[in-house]
């Protein structure tokens, strides 16, 4: 049996390993978006991922059947909506900006906790929200004179991701991790199928390449995109499994800090693969977002301000 003193280190390694995988596979979205659309991606990826999740259940890692169907359905819908926004952003902007928007989720969690759940937050976490918000603006760099709704796609993803995190704790505390995974993949697959049906009935003009990712219907054949979809499916299941393992081995507020390593790995892969660079202002913004998340996690663990 592993000594308990080594568990925090193991948890950190699992989480960093998961972020190493996710930072890589999320960079391929812009490549598959050259050929297929958002809805086809989610549908075909789910067809591959669902059998893998069932396999996790068969080897004894948890049951697929949820205890409360409605609670898992609510959480799955929130996660699915979050991923629709996030993956849309990945096809349309550099990964650093998409990740910055998604990692607004701790800030939204804190705001919702204070305003809706009426839990007290102190000055340190309020300051962290301010730092995080400043960091988001520095990374996204919205231009008031040339406003585009695309800028805030990943922020919408962060908002729904925050709601899904709250629902995980409040509605799905007793559910098997595998049942939550199965619910998420079934929902994403269903969303993809619905989107494809809608676009087949009411087709929309889709621009060539990644710009047409959201409005593109079914494309066949999809030989160019298929390897990337397979990579995304296997990588996502492996990455999420490692995230689960990390949270099993370590205290959640400690482990969550290492999740921010994806904001290093993702842009680093993008630099090596595509030559995507960030300026000094954006690097400062990423630092502020990581700092805000760390402060929120640590102060939440201590139950302090």
Tab-separated table of C-alpha atoms in Angstrom:
chain	number	residue	atom	x	y	z
A	1	UNK	CA	0.000	0.000	0.000
A	2	UNK	CA	1.262	3.488	-0.825
A	3	UNK	CA	2.373	5.554	2.134
A	4	UNK	CA	-0.067	8.358	2.841
A	5	UNK	CA	2.758	10.916	2.981
A	6	UNK	CA	3.425	10.375	-0.726
A	7	UNK	CA	-0.198	10.854	-1.811
A	8	UNK	CA	-0.061	14.644	-2.323
A	9	UNK	CA	2.946	14.205	-4.610
A	10	UNK	CA	1.211	11.427	-6.544
A	11	UNK	CA	-1.941	13.544	-6.825
A	12	UNK	CA	0.060	16.455	-8.214
A	13	UNK	CA	1.805	14.189	-10.736
A	14	UNK	CA	-1.513	12.722	-11.915
A	15	UNK	CA	-3.003	16.191	-12.360
A	16	UNK	CA	0.041	17.586	-14.180
A	17	UNK	CA	0.075	14.467	-16.377
A	18	UNK	CA	-3.607	14.996	-17.199
A	19	UNK	CA	-2.994	18.626	-18.115
A	20	UNK	CA	-0.017	17.565	-20.247
A	21	UNK	CA	-2.394	15.342	-22.268
A	22	UNK	CA	-5.268	17.830	-22.445
A	23	UNK	CA	-2.960	20.704	-23.369
A	24	UNK	CA	-1.799	18.633	-26.357
A	25	UNK	CA	-5.083	17.199	-27.606
A	26	UNK	CA	-6.973	20.486	-27.374
A	27	UNK	CA	-4.537	21.957	-29.877
A	28	UNK	CA	-5.762	19.556	-32.565
A	29	UNK	CA	-9.235	21.156	-32.635
A	30	UNK	CA	-8.078	23.780	-35.108
A	31	UNK	CA	-6.799	20.954	-37.365
A	32	UNK	CA	-10.007	18.907	-37.431
A	33	UNK	CA	-12.019	22.128	-37.762
A	34	UNK	CA	-10.524	22.462	-41.237
A	35	UNK	CA	-12.810	19.629	-42.402
A	36	UNK	CA	-15.686	18.931	-39.987
A	37	UNK	CA	-17.922	21.002	-37.736
A	38	UNK	CA	-18.525	21.294	-34.007
A	39	UNK	CA	-21.593	19.049	-34.014
A	40	UNK	CA	-20.038	16.264	-36.052
A	41	UNK	CA	-16.963	16.414	-33.813
A	42	UNK	CA	-18.966	15.944	-30.609
A	43	UNK	CA	-21.129	13.204	-32.130
A	44	UNK	CA	-18.282	11.126	-33.574
A	45	UNK	CA	-16.025	11.646	-30.547
A	46	UNK	CA	-18.788	10.445	-28.223
A	47	UNK	CA	-19.260	7.286	-30.331
A	48	UNK	CA	-15.629	6.433	-29.558
A	49	UNK	CA	-15.539	7.633	-25.944
A	50	UNK	CA	-18.719	5.989	-24.604
A	51	UNK	CA	-17.424	2.405	-25.085
A	52	UNK	CA	-14.205	3.462	-23.322
A	53	UNK	CA	-16.212	4.744	-20.339
A	54	UNK	CA	-18.226	1.512	-20.259
A	55	UNK	CA	-14.873	-0.274	-20.172
A	56	UNK	CA	-13.936	1.694	-17.042
A	57	UNK	CA	-17.107	0.374	-15.415
A	58	UNK	CA	-16.396	-3.204	-16.490
A	59	UNK	CA	-12.975	-3.145	-14.811
A	60	UNK	CA	-14.561	-2.062	-11.541
A	61	UNK	CA	-13.960	1.693	-11.467
A	62	UNK	CA	-17.616	2.565	-10.890
A	63	UNK	CA	-21.155	1.996	-12.070
A	64	UNK	CA	-22.608	3.636	-15.155
A	65	UNK	CA	-26.134	3.760	-13.685
A	66	UNK	CA	-26.738	7.014	-11.751
A	67	UNK	CA	-28.574	7.134	-8.436
A	68	UNK	CA	-30.524	10.246	-9.401
A	69	UNK	CA	-31.075	10.543	-13.125
A	70	UNK	CA	-32.294	14.131	-12.992
A	71	UNK	CA	-29.248	15.358	-11.041
A	72	UNK	CA	-26.793	13.727	-13.457
A	73	UNK	CA	-28.824	15.060	-16.392
A	74	UNK	CA	-28.642	18.631	-15.041
A	75	UNK	CA	-24.885	18.401	-14.479
A	76	UNK	CA	-24.337	16.782	-17.874
A	77	UNK	CA	-26.297	19.525	-19.602
A	78	UNK	CA	-24.182	22.202	-17.916
A	79	UNK	CA	-20.905	20.448	-18.760
A	80	UNK	CA	-22.055	19.863	-22.331
A	81	UNK	CA	-22.986	23.514	-22.810
A	82	UNK	CA	-19.630	24.564	-21.381
A	83	UNK	CA	-17.768	22.314	-23.800
A	84	UNK	CA	-19.741	23.618	-26.786
A	85	UNK	CA	-18.557	27.149	-26.002
A	86	UNK	CA	-14.994	26.085	-25.185
A	87	UNK	CA	-14.404	23.960	-28.279
A	88	UNK	CA	-15.972	26.630	-30.477
A	89	UNK	CA	-13.439	29.061	-29.032
A	90	UNK	CA	-10.557	26.645	-29.648
A	91	UNK	CA	-11.356	26.608	-33.364
A	92	UNK	CA	-11.578	30.392	-33.609
A	93	UNK	CA	-8.829	31.786	-31.363
A	94	UNK	CA	-5.405	30.878	-29.936
A	95	UNK	CA	-5.537	28.218	-27.224
A	96	UNK	CA	-4.145	30.597	-24.580
A	97	UNK	CA	-7.193	32.837	-24.971
A	98	UNK	CA	-9.625	29.906	-24.932
A	99	UNK	CA	-8.055	28.486	-21.767
A	100	UNK	CA	-8.053	31.891	-20.095
A	101	UNK	CA	-11.774	32.166	-20.680
A	102	UNK	CA	-12.487	28.636	-19.457
A	103	UNK	CA	-10.463	29.189	-16.291
A	104	UNK	CA	-12.731	32.011	-15.245
A	105	UNK	CA	-14.738	29.184	-13.655
A	106	UNK	CA	-13.233	29.558	-10.121
A	107	UNK	CA	-14.169	33.234	-10.229
A	108	UNK	CA	-17.735	32.441	-11.268
A	109	UNK	CA	-17.936	29.712	-8.601
A	110	UNK	CA	-16.958	32.246	-5.948
A	111	UNK	CA	-19.442	34.860	-7.189
A	112	UNK	CA	-22.292	32.334	-7.388
A	113	UNK	CA	-21.364	30.971	-3.959
A	114	UNK	CA	-21.579	34.452	-2.480
A	115	UNK	CA	-24.626	35.834	-4.302
A	116	UNK	CA	-26.789	32.728	-4.731
A	117	UNK	CA	-25.702	30.331	-1.986
A	118	UNK	CA	-25.183	33.242	0.455
A	119	UNK	CA	-21.847	31.976	1.755
A	120	UNK	CA	-19.434	34.509	3.194
A	121	UNK	CA	-16.250	35.364	1.310
A	122	UNK	CA	-13.513	37.523	2.724
A	123	UNK	CA	-11.193	40.229	1.374
A	124	UNK	CA	-8.509	37.870	0.017
A	125	UNK	CA	-10.901	36.040	-2.280
A	126	UNK	CA	-12.577	39.292	-3.331
A	127	UNK	CA	-9.111	40.579	-4.266
A	128	UNK	CA	-8.455	37.326	-6.137
A	129	UNK	CA	-11.592	37.888	-8.227
A	130	UNK	CA	-10.317	41.361	-9.146
A	131	UNK	CA	-6.903	39.963	-10.124
A	132	UNK	CA	-8.502	37.172	-12.128
A	133	UNK	CA	-10.800	39.567	-13.974
A	134	UNK	CA	-7.846	41.819	-14.833
A	135	UNK	CA	-5.935	38.772	-16.075
A	136	UNK	CA	-8.817	37.741	-18.322
A	137	UNK	CA	-8.927	41.197	-19.919
A	138	UNK	CA	-5.158	41.134	-20.481
A	139	UNK	CA	-5.273	37.735	-22.211
A	140	UNK	CA	-8.439	38.239	-24.256
A	141	UNK	CA	-7.643	41.887	-25.060
A	142	UNK	CA	-11.177	42.825	-26.169
A	143	UNK	CA	-11.295	45.846	-28.476
A	144	UNK	CA	-14.258	48.148	-27.650
A	145	UNK	CA	-14.021	49.748	-31.106
A	146	UNK	CA	-14.094	46.405	-32.910
A	147	UNK	CA	-16.263	44.260	-30.637
A	148	UNK	CA	-16.724	40.596	-31.498
A	149	UNK	CA	-18.899	38.148	-29.587
A	150	UNK	CA	-16.282	35.484	-30.330
A	151	UNK	CA	-14.035	37.066	-27.687
A	152	UNK	CA	-16.399	35.991	-24.926
A	153	UNK	CA	-17.104	32.446	-26.138
A	154	UNK	CA	-14.626	30.849	-23.691
A	155	UNK	CA	-15.869	33.057	-20.839
A	156	UNK	CA	-19.361	31.643	-21.413
A	157	UNK	CA	-17.724	28.215	-21.262
A	158	UNK	CA	-16.166	29.156	-17.920
A	159	UNK	CA	-19.549	30.266	-16.567
A	160	UNK	CA	-21.285	26.985	-17.417
A	161	UNK	CA	-18.260	25.013	-16.210
A	162	UNK	CA	-18.613	26.777	-12.869
A	163	UNK	CA	-22.295	25.843	-12.696
A	164	UNK	CA	-21.399	22.232	-13.470
A	165	UNK	CA	-18.796	22.219	-10.693
A	166	UNK	CA	-21.333	23.546	-8.195
A	167	UNK	CA	-23.906	20.974	-9.324
A	168	UNK	CA	-21.305	18.215	-8.927
A	169	UNK	CA	-20.916	19.099	-5.252
A	170	UNK	CA	-24.523	19.979	-4.458
A	171	UNK	CA	-26.547	17.565	-6.630
A	172	UNK	CA	-24.227	14.674	-7.504
A	173	UNK	CA	-22.163	14.131	-4.359
A	174	UNK	CA	-23.113	10.459	-4.070
A	175	UNK	CA	-22.822	9.576	-7.747
A	176	UNK	CA	-20.184	7.313	-9.258
A	177	UNK	CA	-17.517	9.138	-11.212
A	178	UNK	CA	-18.098	6.754	-14.119
A	179	UNK	CA	-21.816	7.598	-14.165
A	180	UNK	CA	-20.941	11.299	-14.332
A	181	UNK	CA	-18.524	10.596	-17.183
A	182	UNK	CA	-21.131	8.532	-19.014
A	183	UNK	CA	-23.715	11.272	-18.569
A	184	UNK	CA	-21.334	13.876	-19.945
A	185	UNK	CA	-20.446	11.853	-23.051
A	186	UNK	CA	-24.056	10.869	-23.740
A	187	UNK	CA	-25.074	14.514	-23.499
A	188	UNK	CA	-22.289	15.736	-25.779
A	189	UNK	CA	-23.105	13.008	-28.293
A	190	UNK	CA	-26.794	13.912	-28.190
A	191	UNK	CA	-26.034	17.617	-28.584
A	192	UNK	CA	-23.899	16.795	-31.593
A	193	UNK	CA	-26.632	14.652	-33.136
A	194	UNK	CA	-29.287	17.328	-32.560
A	195	UNK	CA	-27.055	19.976	-34.075
A	196	UNK	CA	-26.483	17.820	-37.153
A	197	UNK	CA	-30.209	17.195	-37.597
A	198	UNK	CA	-31.007	20.912	-37.243
A	199	UNK	CA	-28.336	21.859	-39.791
A	200	UNK	CA	-29.617	19.209	-42.207
A	201	UNK	CA	-33.129	20.689	-42.020
A	202	UNK	CA	-32.046	24.347	-41.903
A	203	UNK	CA	-28.565	24.401	-43.450
A	204	UNK	CA	-26.392	27.422	-42.853
A	205	UNK	CA	-23.614	28.759	-45.008
A	206	UNK	CA	-20.308	27.663	-43.489
A	207	UNK	CA	-17.063	29.433	-44.228
A	208	UNK	CA	-14.079	27.348	-45.261
A	209	UNK	CA	-11.758	26.080	-42.561
A	210	UNK	CA	-12.092	26.735	-38.806
A	211	UNK	CA	-14.247	29.839	-39.360
A	212	UNK	CA	-17.122	27.543	-40.377
A	213	UNK	CA	-16.715	25.174	-37.418
A	214	UNK	CA	-19.944	26.107	-35.612
A	215	UNK	CA	-22.242	26.360	-38.653
A	216	UNK	CA	-20.939	23.356	-40.630
A	217	UNK	CA	-23.208	20.312	-40.959
A	218	UNK	CA	-22.308	16.693	-41.687
A	219	UNK	CA	-19.205	16.268	-43.839
A	220	UNK	CA	-18.251	12.999	-45.480
A	221	UNK	CA	-15.732	11.575	-45.978
A	222	UNK	CA	-13.742	12.914	-43.026
A	223	UNK	CA	-10.409	11.205	-43.557
A	224	UNK	CA	-8.338	14.226	-42.566
A	225	UNK	CA	-10.244	14.812	-39.320
A	226	UNK	CA	-10.657	11.173	-38.215
A	227	UNK	CA	-7.205	10.692	-36.614
A	228	UNK	CA	-7.653	13.902	-34.626
A	229	UNK	CA	-11.140	12.881	-33.424
A	230	UNK	CA	-9.755	9.503	-32.291
A	231	UNK	CA	-6.850	11.240	-30.551
A	232	UNK	CA	-9.290	13.604	-28.833
A	233	UNK	CA	-11.537	10.745	-27.673
A	234	UNK	CA	-8.768	8.576	-26.216
A	235	UNK	CA	-6.897	11.554	-24.812
A	236	UNK	CA	-9.995	13.020	-23.166
A	237	UNK	CA	-10.931	9.742	-21.473
A	238	UNK	CA	-7.337	9.230	-20.280
A	239	UNK	CA	-7.003	12.827	-19.128
A	240	UNK	CA	-10.276	12.823	-17.217
A	241	UNK	CA	-9.363	9.491	-15.612
A	242	UNK	CA	-6.092	11.006	-14.372
A	243	UNK	CA	-7.950	14.049	-13.057
A	244	UNK	CA	-10.278	11.752	-11.121
A	245	UNK	CA	-7.305	9.814	-9.759
A	246	UNK	CA	-5.615	13.044	-8.690
A	247	UNK	CA	-8.676	14.149	-6.720
A	248	UNK	CA	-8.886	10.692	-5.130
A	249	UNK	CA	-5.278	10.901	-3.918
A	250	UNK	CA	-5.115	14.522	-2.812
A	251	UNK	CA	-7.125	17.218	-1.074
A	252	UNK	CA	-9.258	18.946	-3.748
A	253	UNK	CA	-8.221	22.555	-3.102
A	254	UNK	CA	-4.561	21.490	-3.218
A	255	UNK	CA	-4.965	19.413	-6.376
A	256	UNK	CA	-6.973	22.061	-8.230
A	257	UNK	CA	-3.997	24.426	-8.238
A	258	UNK	CA	-2.043	22.014	-10.457
A	259	UNK	CA	-4.903	22.082	-12.964
A	260	UNK	CA	-3.633	25.507	-14.001
A	261	UNK	CA	-0.537	23.879	-15.492
A	262	UNK	CA	-2.630	23.414	-18.666
A	263	UNK	CA	-2.273	27.168	-19.186
A	264	UNK	CA	1.454	26.507	-19.581
A	265	UNK	CA	1.287	23.258	-21.568
A	266	UNK	CA	-1.469	24.331	-23.989
A	267	UNK	CA	0.241	27.513	-25.219
A	268	UNK	CA	3.624	25.727	-25.246
A	269	UNK	CA	2.280	23.027	-27.590
A	270	UNK	CA	0.680	25.765	-29.702
A	271	UNK	CA	4.034	27.546	-29.961
A	272	UNK	CA	5.866	24.383	-31.048
A	273	UNK	CA	3.169	23.058	-33.413
A	274	UNK	CA	1.722	26.238	-34.929
A	275	UNK	CA	4.055	29.058	-33.957
A	276	UNK	CA	1.358	30.735	-31.849
A	277	UNK	CA	2.983	33.314	-29.618
A	278	UNK	CA	1.839	35.526	-26.760
A	279	UNK	CA	2.971	39.025	-25.942
A	280	UNK	CA	4.186	40.155	-22.535
A	281	UNK	CA	0.795	41.546	-21.571
A	282	UNK	CA	-0.897	38.197	-22.178
A	283	UNK	CA	1.770	36.383	-20.149
A	284	UNK	CA	1.096	38.739	-17.242
A	285	UNK	CA	-2.617	38.050	-17.648
A	286	UNK	CA	-2.082	34.275	-17.461
A	287	UNK	CA	-0.002	34.804	-14.320
A	288	UNK	CA	-2.832	36.812	-12.730
A	289	UNK	CA	-5.418	34.134	-13.573
A	290	UNK	CA	-3.227	31.411	-12.059
A	291	UNK	CA	-2.601	33.564	-8.977
A	292	UNK	CA	-6.328	34.226	-8.567
A	293	UNK	CA	-7.189	30.536	-8.839
A	294	UNK	CA	-4.500	29.578	-6.329
A	295	UNK	CA	-5.647	32.181	-3.799
A	296	UNK	CA	-9.294	31.148	-4.148
A	297	UNK	CA	-8.389	27.452	-3.725
A	298	UNK	CA	-6.140	27.993	-0.714
A	299	UNK	CA	-8.427	30.416	1.109
A	300	UNK	CA	-11.421	28.145	0.434
A	301	UNK	CA	-9.519	25.231	1.989
A	302	UNK	CA	-8.746	27.278	5.086
A	303	UNK	CA	-12.351	28.452	5.328
A	304	UNK	CA	-11.036	31.980	5.616
A	305	UNK	CA	-11.433	35.159	3.627
